[in-house]
PDB file of C-alpha atoms in Angstrom:
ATOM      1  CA  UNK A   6     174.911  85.823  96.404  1.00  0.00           C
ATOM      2  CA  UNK A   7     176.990  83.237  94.698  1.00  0.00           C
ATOM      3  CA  UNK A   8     175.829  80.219  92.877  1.00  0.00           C
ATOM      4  CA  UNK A   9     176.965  78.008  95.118  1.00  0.00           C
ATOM      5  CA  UNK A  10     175.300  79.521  97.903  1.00  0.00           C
ATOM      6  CA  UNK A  11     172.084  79.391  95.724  1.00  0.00           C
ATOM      7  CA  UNK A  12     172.264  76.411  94.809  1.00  0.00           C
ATOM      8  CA  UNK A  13     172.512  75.382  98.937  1.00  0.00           C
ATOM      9  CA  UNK A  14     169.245  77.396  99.576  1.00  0.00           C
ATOM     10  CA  UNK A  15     167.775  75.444  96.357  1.00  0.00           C
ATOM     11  CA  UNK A  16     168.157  72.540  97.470  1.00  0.00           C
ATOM     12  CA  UNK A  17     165.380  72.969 100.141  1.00  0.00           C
ATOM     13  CA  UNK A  18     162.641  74.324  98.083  1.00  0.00           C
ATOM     14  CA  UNK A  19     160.629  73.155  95.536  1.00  0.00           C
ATOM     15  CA  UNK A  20     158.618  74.704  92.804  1.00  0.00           C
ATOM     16  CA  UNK A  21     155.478  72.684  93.286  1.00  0.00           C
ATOM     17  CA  UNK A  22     154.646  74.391  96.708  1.00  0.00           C
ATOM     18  CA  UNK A  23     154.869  77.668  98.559  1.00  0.00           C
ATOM     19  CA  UNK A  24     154.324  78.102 102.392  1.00  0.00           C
ATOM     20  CA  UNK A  25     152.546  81.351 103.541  1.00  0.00           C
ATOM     21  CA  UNK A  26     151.634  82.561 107.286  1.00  0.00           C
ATOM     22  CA  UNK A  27     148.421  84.191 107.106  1.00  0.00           C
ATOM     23  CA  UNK A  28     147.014  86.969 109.194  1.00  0.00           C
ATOM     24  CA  UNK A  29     145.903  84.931 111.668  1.00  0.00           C
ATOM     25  CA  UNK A  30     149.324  83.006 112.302  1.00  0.00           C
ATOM     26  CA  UNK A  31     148.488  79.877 110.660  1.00  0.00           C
ATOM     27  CA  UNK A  32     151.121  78.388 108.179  1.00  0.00           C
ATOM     28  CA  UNK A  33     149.687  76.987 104.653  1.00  0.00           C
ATOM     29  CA  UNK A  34     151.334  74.956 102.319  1.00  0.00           C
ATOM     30  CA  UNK A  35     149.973  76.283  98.987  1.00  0.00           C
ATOM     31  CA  UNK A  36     150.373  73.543  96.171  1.00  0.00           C
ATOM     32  CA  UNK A  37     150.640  74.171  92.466  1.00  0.00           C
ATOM     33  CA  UNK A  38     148.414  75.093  90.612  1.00  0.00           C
ATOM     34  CA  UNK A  39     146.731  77.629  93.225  1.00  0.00           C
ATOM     35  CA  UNK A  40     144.848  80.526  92.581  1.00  0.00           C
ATOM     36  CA  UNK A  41     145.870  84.442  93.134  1.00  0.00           C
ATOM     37  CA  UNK A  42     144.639  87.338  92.114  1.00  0.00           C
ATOM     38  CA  UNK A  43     145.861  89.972  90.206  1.00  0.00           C
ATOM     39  CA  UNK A  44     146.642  93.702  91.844  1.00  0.00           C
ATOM     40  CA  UNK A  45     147.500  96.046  88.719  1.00  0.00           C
ATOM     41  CA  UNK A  46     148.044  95.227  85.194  1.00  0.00           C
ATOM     42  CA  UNK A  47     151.443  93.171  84.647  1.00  0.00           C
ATOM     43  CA  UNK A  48     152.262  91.798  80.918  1.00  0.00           C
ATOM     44  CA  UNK A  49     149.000  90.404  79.414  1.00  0.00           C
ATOM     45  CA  UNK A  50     147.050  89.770  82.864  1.00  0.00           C
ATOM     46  CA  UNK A  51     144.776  92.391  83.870  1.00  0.00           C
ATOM     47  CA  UNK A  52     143.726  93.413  87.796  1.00  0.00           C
ATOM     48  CA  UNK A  53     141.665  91.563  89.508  1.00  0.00           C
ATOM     49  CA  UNK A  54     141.729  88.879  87.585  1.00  0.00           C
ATOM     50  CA  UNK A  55     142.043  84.976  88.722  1.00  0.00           C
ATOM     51  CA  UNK A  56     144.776  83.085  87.672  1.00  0.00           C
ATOM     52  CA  UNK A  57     147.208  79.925  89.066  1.00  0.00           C
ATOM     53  CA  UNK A  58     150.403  79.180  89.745  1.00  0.00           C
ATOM     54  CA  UNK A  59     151.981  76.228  87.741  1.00  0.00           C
ATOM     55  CA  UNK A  60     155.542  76.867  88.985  1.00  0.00           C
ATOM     56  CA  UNK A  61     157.162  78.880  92.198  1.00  0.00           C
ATOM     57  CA  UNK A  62     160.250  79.931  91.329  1.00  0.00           C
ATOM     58  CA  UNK A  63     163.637  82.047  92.959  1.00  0.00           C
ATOM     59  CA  UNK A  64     165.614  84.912  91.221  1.00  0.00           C
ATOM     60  CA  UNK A  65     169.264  85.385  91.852  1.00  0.00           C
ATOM     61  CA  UNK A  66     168.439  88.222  94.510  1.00  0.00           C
ATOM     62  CA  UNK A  67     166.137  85.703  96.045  1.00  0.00           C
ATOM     63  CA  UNK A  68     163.210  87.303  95.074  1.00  0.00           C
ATOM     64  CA  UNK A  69     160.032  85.081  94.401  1.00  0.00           C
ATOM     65  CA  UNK A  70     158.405  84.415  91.051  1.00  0.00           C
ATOM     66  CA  UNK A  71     155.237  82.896  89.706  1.00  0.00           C
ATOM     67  CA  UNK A  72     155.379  81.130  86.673  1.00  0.00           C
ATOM     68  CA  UNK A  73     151.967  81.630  84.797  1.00  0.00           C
ATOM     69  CA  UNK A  74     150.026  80.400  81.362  1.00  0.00           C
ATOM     70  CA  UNK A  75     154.349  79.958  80.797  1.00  0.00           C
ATOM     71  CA  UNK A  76     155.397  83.255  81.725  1.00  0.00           C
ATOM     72  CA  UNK A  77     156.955  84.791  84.913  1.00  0.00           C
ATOM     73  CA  UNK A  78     156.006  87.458  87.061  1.00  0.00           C
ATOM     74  CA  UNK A  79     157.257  88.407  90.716  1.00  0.00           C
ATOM     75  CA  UNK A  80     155.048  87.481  93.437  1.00  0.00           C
ATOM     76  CA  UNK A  81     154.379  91.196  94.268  1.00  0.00           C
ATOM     77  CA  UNK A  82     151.777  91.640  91.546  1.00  0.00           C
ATOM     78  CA  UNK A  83     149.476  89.377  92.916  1.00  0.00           C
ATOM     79  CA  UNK A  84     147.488  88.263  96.458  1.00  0.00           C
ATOM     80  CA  UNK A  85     146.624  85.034  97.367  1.00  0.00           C
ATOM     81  CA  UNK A  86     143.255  83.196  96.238  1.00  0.00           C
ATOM     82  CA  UNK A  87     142.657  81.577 100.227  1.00  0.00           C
ATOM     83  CA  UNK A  88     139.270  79.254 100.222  1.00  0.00           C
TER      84      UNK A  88
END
C-alpha cells in the first residue's frame, strides 16, 4: 500500500476509538482508555492480565495496534474487556 493511499484510509480513523461487532451483531464504539485482556505472554504483560488501551493505532499492512503503558502490541494478543 502506498503512503498516499494510507494516508486516505487515515484520514477516517482516529486513535481515541475502535468500533467492534460483537457476537451478537451489535456494533460498539470502544473509547480510549478501555480494558482487554491479555491471551499469552507478549513483551512485559503477562496472560490474563487486565490492561487499557491509551492509543489505537494502524501499521503499514493495515494491521491494528494497541498502544499500552507506551508500548505497542498488535491487537491479536489480546480480547476485549466488554462490561
Amino acid at each position: 500500500m502506498s503512503k498516499k493511499n494510507l494516508i486516505k484510509i487515515l484520514k477516517y480513523t482516529s486513535p481515541n476509538h475502535l468500533y467492534i461487532i460483537t457476537l451478537d451483531n451489535i456494533l460498539i464504539k470502544l473509547i480510549c482508555p478501555f480494558g482487554v485482556i491479555v491471551l499469552q505472554d507478549v513483551g512485559e504483560l503477562k496472560q490474563g492480565e487486565i490492561v487499557n488501551v491509551e492509543r489505537v493505532k494502524v501499521t503499514y499492512q493495515m494491521i491494528t495496534v494497541f498502544s499500552i503503558q507506551n508500548k505497542l502490541y498488535y491487537y491479536y494478543h489480546f480480547d476485549f474487556v466488554l462490561e
